[in-house]
Short mmCIF file of C-alpha atoms in Angstrom, two decimals:
data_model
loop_
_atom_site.label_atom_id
_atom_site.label_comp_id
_atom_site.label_asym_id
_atom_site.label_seq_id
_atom_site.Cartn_x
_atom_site.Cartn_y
_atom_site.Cartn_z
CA UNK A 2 4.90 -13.64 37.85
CA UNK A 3 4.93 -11.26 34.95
CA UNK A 4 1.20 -9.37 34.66
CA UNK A 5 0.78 -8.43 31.11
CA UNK A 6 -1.90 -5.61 29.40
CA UNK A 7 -3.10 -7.64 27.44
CA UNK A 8 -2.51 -11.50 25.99
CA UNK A 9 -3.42 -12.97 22.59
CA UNK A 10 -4.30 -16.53 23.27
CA UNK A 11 -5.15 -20.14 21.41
CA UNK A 12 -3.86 -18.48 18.01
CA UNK A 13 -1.90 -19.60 15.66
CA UNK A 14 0.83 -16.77 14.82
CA UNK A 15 2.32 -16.60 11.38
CA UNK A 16 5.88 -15.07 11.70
CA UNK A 17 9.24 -15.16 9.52
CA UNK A 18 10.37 -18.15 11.58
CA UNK A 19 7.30 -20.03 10.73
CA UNK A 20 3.96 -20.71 11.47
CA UNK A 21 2.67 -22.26 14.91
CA UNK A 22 0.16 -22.21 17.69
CA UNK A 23 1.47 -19.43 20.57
CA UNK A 24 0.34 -16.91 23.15
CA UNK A 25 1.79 -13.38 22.88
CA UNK A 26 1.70 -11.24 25.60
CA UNK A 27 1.44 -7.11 25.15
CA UNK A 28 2.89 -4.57 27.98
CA UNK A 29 2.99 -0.35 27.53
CA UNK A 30 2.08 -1.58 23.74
CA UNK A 31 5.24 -3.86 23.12
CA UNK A 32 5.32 -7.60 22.50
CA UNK A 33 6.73 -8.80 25.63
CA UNK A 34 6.62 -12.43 25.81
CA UNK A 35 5.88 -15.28 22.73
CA UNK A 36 4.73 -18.49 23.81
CA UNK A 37 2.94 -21.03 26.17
CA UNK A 38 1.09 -18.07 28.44
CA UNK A 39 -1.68 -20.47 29.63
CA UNK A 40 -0.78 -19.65 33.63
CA UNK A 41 -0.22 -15.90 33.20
CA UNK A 42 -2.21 -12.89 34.12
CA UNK A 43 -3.44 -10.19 32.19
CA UNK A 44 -5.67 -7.13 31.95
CA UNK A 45 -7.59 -8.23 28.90
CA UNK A 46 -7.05 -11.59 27.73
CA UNK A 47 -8.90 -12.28 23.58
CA UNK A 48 -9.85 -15.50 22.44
CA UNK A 49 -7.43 -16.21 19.48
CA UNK A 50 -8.40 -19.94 18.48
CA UNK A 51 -9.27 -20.56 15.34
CA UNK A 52 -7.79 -17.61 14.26
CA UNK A 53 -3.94 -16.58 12.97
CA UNK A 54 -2.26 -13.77 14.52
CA UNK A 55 -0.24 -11.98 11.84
CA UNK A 56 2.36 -8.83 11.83
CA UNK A 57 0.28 -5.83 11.42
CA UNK A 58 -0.32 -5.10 7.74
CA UNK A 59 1.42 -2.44 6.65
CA UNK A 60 -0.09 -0.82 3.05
CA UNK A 61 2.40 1.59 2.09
CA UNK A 62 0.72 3.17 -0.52
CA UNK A 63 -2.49 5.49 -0.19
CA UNK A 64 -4.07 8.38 -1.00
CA UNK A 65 -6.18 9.76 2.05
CA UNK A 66 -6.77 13.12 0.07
CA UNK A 67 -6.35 15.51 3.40
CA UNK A 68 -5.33 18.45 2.64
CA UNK A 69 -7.19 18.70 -0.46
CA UNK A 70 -10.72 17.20 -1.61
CA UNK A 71 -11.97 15.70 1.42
CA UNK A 72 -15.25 15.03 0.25
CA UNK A 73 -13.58 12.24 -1.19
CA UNK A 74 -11.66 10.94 2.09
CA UNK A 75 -9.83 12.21 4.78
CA UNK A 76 -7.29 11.40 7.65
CA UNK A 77 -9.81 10.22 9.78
CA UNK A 78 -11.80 8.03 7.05
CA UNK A 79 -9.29 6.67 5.29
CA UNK A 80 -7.66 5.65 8.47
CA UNK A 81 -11.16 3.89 9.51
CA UNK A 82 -11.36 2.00 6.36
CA UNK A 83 -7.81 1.16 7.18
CA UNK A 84 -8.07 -0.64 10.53
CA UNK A 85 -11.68 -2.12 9.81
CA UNK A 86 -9.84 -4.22 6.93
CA UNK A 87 -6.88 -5.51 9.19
CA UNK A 88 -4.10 -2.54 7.82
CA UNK A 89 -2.07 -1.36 10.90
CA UNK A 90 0.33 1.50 9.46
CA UNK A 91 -0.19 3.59 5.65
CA UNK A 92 1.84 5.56 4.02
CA UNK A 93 0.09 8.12 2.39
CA UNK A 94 1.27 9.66 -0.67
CA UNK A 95 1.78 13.72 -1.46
CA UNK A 96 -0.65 14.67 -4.23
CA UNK A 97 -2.90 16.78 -1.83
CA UNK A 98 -3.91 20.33 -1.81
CA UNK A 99 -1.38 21.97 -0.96
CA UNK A 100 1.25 19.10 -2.09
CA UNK A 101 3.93 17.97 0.34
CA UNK A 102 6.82 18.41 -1.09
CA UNK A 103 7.79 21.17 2.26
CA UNK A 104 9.07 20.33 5.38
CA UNK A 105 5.50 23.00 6.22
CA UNK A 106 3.23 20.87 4.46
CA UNK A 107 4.90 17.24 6.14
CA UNK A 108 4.39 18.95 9.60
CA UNK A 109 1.06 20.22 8.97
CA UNK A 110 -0.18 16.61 7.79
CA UNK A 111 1.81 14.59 10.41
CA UNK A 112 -0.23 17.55 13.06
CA UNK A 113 -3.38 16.58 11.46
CA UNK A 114 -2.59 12.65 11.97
CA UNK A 115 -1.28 12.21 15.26
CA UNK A 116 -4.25 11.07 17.75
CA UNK A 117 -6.58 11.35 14.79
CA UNK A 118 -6.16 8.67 12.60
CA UNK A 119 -6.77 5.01 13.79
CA UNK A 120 -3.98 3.56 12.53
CA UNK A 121 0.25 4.92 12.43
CA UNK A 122 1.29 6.29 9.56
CA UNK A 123 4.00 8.15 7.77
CA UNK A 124 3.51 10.46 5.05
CA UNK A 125 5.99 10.41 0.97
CA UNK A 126 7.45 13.47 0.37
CA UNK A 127 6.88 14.53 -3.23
CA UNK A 128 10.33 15.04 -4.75
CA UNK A 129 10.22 18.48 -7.78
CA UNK A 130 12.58 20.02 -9.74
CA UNK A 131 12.85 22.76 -6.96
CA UNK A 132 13.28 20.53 -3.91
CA UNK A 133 15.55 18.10 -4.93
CA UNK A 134 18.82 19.59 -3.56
CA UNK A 135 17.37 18.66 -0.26
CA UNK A 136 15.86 15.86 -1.15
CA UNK A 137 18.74 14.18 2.21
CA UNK A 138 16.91 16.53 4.81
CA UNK A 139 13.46 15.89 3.68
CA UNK A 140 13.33 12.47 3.63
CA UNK A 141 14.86 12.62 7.23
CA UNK A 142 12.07 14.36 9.22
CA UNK A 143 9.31 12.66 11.27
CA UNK A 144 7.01 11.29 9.67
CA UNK A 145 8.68 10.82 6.56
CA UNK A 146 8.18 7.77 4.42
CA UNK A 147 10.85 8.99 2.12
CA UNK A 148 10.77 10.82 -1.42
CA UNK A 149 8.14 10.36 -3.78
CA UNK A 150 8.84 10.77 -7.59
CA UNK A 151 6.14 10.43 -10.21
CA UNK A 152 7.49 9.94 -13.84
CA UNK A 153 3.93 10.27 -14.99
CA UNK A 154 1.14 12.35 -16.22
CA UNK A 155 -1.31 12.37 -13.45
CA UNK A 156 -0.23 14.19 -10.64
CA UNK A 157 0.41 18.14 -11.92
CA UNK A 158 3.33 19.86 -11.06
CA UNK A 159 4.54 16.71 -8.96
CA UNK A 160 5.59 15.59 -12.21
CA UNK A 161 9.28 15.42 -12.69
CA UNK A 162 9.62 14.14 -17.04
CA UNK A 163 13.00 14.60 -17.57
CA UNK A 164 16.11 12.41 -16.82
CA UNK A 165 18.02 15.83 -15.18
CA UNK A 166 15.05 16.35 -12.58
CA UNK A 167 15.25 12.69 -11.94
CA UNK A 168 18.69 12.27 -11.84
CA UNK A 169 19.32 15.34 -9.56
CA UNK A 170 16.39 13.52 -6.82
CA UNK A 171 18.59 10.59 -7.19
CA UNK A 172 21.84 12.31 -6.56
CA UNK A 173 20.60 13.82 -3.15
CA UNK A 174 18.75 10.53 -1.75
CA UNK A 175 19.90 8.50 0.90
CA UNK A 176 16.85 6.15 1.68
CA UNK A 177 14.90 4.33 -0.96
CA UNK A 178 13.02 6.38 -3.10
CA UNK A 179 9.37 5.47 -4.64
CA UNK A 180 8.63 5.93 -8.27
CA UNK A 181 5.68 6.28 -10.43
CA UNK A 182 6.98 5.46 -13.53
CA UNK A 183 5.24 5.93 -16.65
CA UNK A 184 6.83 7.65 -20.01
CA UNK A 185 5.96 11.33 -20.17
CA UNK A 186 6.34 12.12 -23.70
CA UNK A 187 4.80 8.46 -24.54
CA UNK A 188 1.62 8.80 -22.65
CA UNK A 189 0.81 12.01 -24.52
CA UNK A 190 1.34 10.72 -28.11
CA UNK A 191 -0.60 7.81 -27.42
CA UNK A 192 -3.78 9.74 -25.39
CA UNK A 193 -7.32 8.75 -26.90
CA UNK A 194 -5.90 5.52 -28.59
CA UNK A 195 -7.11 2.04 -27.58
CA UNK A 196 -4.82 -1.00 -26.16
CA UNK A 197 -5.63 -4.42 -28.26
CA UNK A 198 -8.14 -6.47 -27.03
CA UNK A 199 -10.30 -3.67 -24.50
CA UNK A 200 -13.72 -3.50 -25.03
CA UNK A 201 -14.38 -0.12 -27.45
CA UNK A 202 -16.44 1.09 -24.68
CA UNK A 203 -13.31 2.05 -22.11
CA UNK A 204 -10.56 2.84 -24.42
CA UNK A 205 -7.54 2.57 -22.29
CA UNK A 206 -5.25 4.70 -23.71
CA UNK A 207 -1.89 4.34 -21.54
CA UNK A 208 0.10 2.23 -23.90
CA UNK A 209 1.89 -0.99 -22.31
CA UNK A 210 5.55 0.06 -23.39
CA UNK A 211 5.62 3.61 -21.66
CA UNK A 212 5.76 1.65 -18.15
CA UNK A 213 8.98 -0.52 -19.37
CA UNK A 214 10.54 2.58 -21.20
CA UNK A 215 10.25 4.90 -18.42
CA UNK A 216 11.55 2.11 -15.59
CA UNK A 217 14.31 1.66 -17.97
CA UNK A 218 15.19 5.11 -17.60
CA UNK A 219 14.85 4.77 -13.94
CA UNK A 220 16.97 1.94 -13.40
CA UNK A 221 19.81 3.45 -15.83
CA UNK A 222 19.85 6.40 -13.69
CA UNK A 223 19.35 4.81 -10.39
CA UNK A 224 22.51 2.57 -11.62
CA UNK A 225 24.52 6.31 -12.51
CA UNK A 226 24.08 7.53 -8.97
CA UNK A 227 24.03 4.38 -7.15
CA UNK A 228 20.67 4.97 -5.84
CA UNK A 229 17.81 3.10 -4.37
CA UNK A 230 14.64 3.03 -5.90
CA UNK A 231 11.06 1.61 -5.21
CA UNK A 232 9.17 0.61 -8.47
CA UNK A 233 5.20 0.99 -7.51
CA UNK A 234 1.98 -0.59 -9.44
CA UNK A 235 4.37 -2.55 -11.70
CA UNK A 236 1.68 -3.76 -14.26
CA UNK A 237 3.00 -5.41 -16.93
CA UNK A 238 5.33 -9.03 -18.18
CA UNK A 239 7.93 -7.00 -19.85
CA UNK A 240 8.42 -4.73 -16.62
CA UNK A 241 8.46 -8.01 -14.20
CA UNK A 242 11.13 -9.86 -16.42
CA UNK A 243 13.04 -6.36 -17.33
CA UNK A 244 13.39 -5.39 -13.05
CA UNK A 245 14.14 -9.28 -12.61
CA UNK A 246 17.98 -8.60 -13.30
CA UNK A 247 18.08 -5.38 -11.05
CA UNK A 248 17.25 -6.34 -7.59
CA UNK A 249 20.05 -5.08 -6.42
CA UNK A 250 19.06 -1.32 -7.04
CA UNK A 251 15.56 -1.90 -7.42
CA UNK A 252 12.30 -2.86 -5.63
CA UNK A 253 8.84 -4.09 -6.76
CA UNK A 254 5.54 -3.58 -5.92
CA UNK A 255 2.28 -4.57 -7.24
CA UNK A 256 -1.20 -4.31 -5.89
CA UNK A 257 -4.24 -6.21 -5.47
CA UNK A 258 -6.11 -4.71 -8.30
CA UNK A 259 -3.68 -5.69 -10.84
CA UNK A 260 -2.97 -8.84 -8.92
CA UNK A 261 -7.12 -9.97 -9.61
CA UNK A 262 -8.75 -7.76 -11.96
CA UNK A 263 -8.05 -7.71 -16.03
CA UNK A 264 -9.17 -5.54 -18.93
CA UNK A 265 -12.46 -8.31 -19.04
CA UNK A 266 -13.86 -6.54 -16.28
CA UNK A 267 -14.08 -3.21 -18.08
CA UNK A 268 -17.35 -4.79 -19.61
CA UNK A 269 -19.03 -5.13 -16.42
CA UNK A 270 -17.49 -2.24 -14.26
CA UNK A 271 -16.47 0.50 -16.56
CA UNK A 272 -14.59 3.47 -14.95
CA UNK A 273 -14.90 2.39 -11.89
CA UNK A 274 -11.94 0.23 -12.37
CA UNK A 275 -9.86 3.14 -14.14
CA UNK A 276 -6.49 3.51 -12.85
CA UNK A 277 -3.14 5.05 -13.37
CA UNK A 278 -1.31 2.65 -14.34
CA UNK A 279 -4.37 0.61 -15.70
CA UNK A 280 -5.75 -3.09 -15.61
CA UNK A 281 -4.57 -5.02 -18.15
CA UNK A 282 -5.09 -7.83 -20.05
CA UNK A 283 -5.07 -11.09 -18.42
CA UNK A 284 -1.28 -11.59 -19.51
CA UNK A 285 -0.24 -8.95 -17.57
CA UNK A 286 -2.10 -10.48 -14.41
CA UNK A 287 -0.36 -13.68 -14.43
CA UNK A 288 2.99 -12.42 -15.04
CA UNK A 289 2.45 -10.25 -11.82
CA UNK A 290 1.86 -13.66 -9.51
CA UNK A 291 4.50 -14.86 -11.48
CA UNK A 292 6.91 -12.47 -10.07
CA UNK A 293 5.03 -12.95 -7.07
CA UNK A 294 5.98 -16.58 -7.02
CA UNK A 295 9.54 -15.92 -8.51
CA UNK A 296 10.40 -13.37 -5.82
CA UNK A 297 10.10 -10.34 -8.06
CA UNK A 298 7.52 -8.65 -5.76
CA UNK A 299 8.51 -7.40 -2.71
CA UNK A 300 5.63 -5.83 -1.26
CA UNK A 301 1.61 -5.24 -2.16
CA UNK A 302 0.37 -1.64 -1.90
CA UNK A 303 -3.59 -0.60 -2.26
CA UNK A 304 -2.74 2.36 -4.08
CA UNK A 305 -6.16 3.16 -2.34
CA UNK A 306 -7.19 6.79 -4.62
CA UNK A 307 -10.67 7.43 -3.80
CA UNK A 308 -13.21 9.38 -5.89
CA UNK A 309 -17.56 9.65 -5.33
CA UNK A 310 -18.86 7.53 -7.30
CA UNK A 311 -20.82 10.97 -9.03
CA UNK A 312 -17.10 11.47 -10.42
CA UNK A 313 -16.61 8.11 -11.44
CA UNK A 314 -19.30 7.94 -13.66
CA UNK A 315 -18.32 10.74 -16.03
CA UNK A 316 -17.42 9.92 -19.37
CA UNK A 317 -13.75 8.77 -20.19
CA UNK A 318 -11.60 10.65 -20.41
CA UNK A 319 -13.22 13.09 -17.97
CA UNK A 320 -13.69 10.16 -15.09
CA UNK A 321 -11.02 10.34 -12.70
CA UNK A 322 -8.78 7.56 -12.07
CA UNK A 323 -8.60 5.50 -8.66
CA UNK A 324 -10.43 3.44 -6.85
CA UNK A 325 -10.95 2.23 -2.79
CA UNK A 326 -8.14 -0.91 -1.88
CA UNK A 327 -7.11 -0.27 1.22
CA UNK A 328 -10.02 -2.12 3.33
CA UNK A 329 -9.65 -4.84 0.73
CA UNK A 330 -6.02 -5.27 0.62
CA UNK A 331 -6.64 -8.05 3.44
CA UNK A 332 -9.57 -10.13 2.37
CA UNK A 333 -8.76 -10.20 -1.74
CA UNK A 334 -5.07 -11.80 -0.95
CA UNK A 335 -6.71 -14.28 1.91
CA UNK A 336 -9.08 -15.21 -0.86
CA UNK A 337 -5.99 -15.70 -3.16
CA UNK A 338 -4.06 -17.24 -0.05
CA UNK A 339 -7.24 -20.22 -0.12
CA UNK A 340 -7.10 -20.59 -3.91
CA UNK A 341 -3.65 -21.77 -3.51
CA UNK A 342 -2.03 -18.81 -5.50
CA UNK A 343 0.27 -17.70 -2.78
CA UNK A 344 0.61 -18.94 0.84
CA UNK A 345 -0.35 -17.60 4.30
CA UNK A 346 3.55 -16.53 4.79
CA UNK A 347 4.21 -15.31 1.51
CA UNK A 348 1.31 -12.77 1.90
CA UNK A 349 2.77 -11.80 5.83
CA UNK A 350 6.57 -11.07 3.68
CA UNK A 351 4.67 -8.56 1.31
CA UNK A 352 2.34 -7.11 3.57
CA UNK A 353 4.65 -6.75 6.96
CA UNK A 354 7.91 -8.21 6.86
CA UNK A 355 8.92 -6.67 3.31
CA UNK A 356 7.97 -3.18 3.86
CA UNK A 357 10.16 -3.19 7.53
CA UNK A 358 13.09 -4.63 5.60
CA UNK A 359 12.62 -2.04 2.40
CA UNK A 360 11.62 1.11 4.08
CA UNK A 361 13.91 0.32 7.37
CA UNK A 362 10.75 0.41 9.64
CA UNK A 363 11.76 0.90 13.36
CA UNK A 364 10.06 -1.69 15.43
CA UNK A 365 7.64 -3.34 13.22
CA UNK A 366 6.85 -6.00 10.66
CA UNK A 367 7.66 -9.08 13.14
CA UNK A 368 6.01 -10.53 15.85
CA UNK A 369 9.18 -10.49 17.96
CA UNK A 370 9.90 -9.07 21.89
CA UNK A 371 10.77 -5.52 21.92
CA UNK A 372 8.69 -4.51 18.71
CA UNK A 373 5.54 -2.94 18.85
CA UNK A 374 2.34 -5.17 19.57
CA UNK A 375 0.69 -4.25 15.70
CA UNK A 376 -1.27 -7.21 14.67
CA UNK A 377 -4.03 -8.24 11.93
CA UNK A 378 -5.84 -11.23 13.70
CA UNK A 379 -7.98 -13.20 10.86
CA UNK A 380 -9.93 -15.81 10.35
CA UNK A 381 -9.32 -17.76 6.94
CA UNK A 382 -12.36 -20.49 7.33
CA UNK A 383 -14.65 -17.42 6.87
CA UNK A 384 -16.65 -16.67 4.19
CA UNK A 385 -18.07 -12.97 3.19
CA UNK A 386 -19.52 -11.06 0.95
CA UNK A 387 -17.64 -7.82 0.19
CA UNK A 388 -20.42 -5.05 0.14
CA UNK A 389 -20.06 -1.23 -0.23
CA UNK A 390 -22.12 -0.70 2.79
CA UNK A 391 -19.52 -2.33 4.78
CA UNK A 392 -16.56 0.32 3.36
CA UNK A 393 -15.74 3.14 5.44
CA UNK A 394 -13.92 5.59 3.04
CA UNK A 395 -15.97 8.64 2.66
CA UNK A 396 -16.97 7.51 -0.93
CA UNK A 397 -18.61 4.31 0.16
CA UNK A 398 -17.81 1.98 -2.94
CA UNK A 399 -15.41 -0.79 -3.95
CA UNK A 400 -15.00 -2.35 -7.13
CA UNK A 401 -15.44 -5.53 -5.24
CA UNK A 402 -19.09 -4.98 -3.90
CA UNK A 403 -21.04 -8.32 -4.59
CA UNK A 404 -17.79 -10.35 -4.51
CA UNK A 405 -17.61 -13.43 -2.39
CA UNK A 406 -14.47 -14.37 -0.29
CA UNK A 407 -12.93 -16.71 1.99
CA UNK A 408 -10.55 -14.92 4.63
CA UNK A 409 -11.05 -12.63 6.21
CA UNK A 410 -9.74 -9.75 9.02
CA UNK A 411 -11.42 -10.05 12.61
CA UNK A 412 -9.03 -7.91 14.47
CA UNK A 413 -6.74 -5.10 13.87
CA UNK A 414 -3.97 -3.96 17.51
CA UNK A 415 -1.91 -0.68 16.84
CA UNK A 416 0.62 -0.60 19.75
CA UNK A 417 -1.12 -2.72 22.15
CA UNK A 418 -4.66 -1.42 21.59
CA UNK A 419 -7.73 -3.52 19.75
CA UNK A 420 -8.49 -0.60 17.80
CA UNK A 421 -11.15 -2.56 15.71
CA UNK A 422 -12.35 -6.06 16.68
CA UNK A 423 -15.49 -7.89 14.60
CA UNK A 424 -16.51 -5.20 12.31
CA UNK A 425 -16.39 -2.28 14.89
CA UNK A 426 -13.98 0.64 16.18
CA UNK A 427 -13.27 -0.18 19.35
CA UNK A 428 -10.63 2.26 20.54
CA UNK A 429 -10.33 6.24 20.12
CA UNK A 430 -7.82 7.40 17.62
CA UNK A 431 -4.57 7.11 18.67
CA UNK A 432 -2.46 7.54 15.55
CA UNK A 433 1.36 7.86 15.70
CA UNK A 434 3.84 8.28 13.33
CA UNK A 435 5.91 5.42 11.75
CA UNK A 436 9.44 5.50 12.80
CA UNK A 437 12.84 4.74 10.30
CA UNK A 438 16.38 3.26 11.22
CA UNK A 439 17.54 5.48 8.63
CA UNK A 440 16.15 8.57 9.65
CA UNK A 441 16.16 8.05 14.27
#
């Protein structure tokens, strides 16, 4: 009789096939067996029932600010905050101090992950007017995520503004490429002005048309070189309807920000819900879960950008934007998944299932033999309070704080190991890097 590390028992897992009551059992940190394990032996056996067993969450968008201003968060942190909200794997994005946009700088922050963050991870490459040419080796290394393109005004010399820098990233790509994508030229002629309906006292002044102009441009030059391209923090109707007819060269994400906050809460939380791109008005909201619900979305990302909350309250413009998400990610969309706004599967495709199929992931994003044992075990009968207290990002705040739920994450395995079980780190660090099909 097969001995396994460790089995998963009385849950009921949630997988692309469906969702159902089964065992799974874990050896050398690979699922090894799916099923009725009632009879078998194991080192460590957990109490599933009343819980479901998902695919281990995968947020592929965050900012963990190492190397750079790690009084705001760090490898180690941001990784905590990670695992103690049911996320398994990040990708973390290359605005840091120095940027990484060198195969130096990717090796330096893959060195300073492995064994030291909590969760596996794999790091964007930023993608510049200088680097571009070799934009195919970069995106090939370990621990490469892919190429990272900002069309925007937020990120310094990251920023690539015209369609020749874009179009020569494009040219060079082989894997899907992730764009910020917000109208250079747009964003500066409309600085300091006011979108209709915000309350006077947060003057959001990114107008809603630079997002759809600048994705146009995107998709006309991802269409010219026959590229792939990742559209992140899509915020707006037009943009959902516009990318609708491209999802052949283009995909979609949104995050849970935009997905349950509007420009109503400005009132009540000020610049601590500034972003880049920004909450919107409540139009903008419900076009998002309708693209959700259409099929539009492929994948939720925190976008997790932390800042102290000293920074935060500076007047606007001089607040920074960015917020916590990534130790939210889980229990906002259970709360949605209980309100009936998307169901328990739906929320497994964007968080697990769509990231392996759009980033080629290598062994995860299924509960399935042979891939590794990652799972987010949570209980959706549970009610919480979101507090700040209970975030572990260096800056201790979430936008959230005082917000009731219903859902949320109880357990978090990376590879086989209950890293974080009820509220607590169980397991030293043992951080690896995310492997790609396209890149082995």
């Amino acid at each position: 009789m097969t001995s396994y590390d460790v089995i998963l028992r009385g849950g009921t897992l949630v997988n692309q096939d469906g969702v159902g009551a089964a065992d799974v059992g874990v050896i050398d940190g690979k699922i090894a067996r799916i099923g009725d394990l009632a009879t078998a032996d194991a080192g460590e056996t957990v109490d599933c029932r009343g819980l479901h067993i998902l695919p281990g969450v995968i947020d592929s968008q965050v900012h963990f600010r190492e190397p750079g201003p790690t009084h705001k968060e760090d490898l180690e942190t941001g990784s905590r905050a990670a695992v103690l909200g049911g996320v398994a794997a990040v990708f973390e994005m290359p605005n840091t101090n120095p940027l990484t946009t060198t195969p130096e700088a990717l090796a330096d922050k893959v060195s300073r992950a492995n064994a030291r963050m909590h969760c596996d991870f794999a790091f964007w490459v930023g993608g510049t007017q200088d680097n571009a040419k070799h934009a195919a080796e970069l995106e090939r290394l370990p621990g490469a995520a892919g190429i990272k393109v900002f069309m925007g005004s937020s990120t310094g010399s990251l920023l690539i503004a015209d369609d020749e820098g874009v179009g020569e990233v494009l040219k060079h790509i082989r894997r899907r490429a992730a764009f910020h994508s917000e109208d250079e030229a747009r964003l500066n002629a409309r600085k300091g002005e006011r979108i209709p309906g915000d309350p006077a006292s947060h003057p959001v002044w990114r107008d809603e048309l630079t997002a759809l102009t600048s994705t146009k441009r995107l998709i006309a030059l991802a269409e010219r070189h026959r590229a792939r391209v990742h559209v992140l923090h899509v915020t707006t109707a037009e943009e959902i309807e516009f990318l609708a007819a491209y999802k052949h060269l283009a995909s979609v994400e949104v995050t849970p920000h935009h997905l349950t906050l509007t420009a109503d809460d400005y009132a009540r939380l000020g610049t601590l819900i500034q972003m880049n791109p920004p909450v919107r008005a409540p139009r903008h909201r419900d076009a998002l879960w309708d693209g959700l619900r259409q099929g539009v979305v492929d994948v939720l990302g925190s976008d997790h950008a932390p800042h102290t909350l000293e920074e935060k309250a500076k007047p606007y413009p001089d607040s920074p934007s960015g917020m916590t998400g990534v130790q939210t990610l889980v229990p906002t969309l259970l709360n949605h998944v209980n309100a009936g706004r998307l169901t328990l599967q739906r929320f497994v495709d964007l968080t697990s299932a769509g990231p392996a199929r759009l980033f080629q992931i290598a062994g995860k994003g299924r509960i399935a033999r042979g891939y590794d044992a990652d799972f987010t075990i949570v209980d959706l009968n549970r009610a919480q309070t979101i507090r700040n207290e209970w975030i572990a990002s260096r800056c201790g705040w979430t936008p959230y704080d005082g917000k009731p739920v219903k859902g949320w994450p109880v357990g978090t395995f990376v590879r086989g190991a209950k890293v974080m079980w009820e509220g607590e780190i169980l397991t030293p660090s043992t951080g690896r890097a995310v492997r790609f099909l396209e890149a082995l």
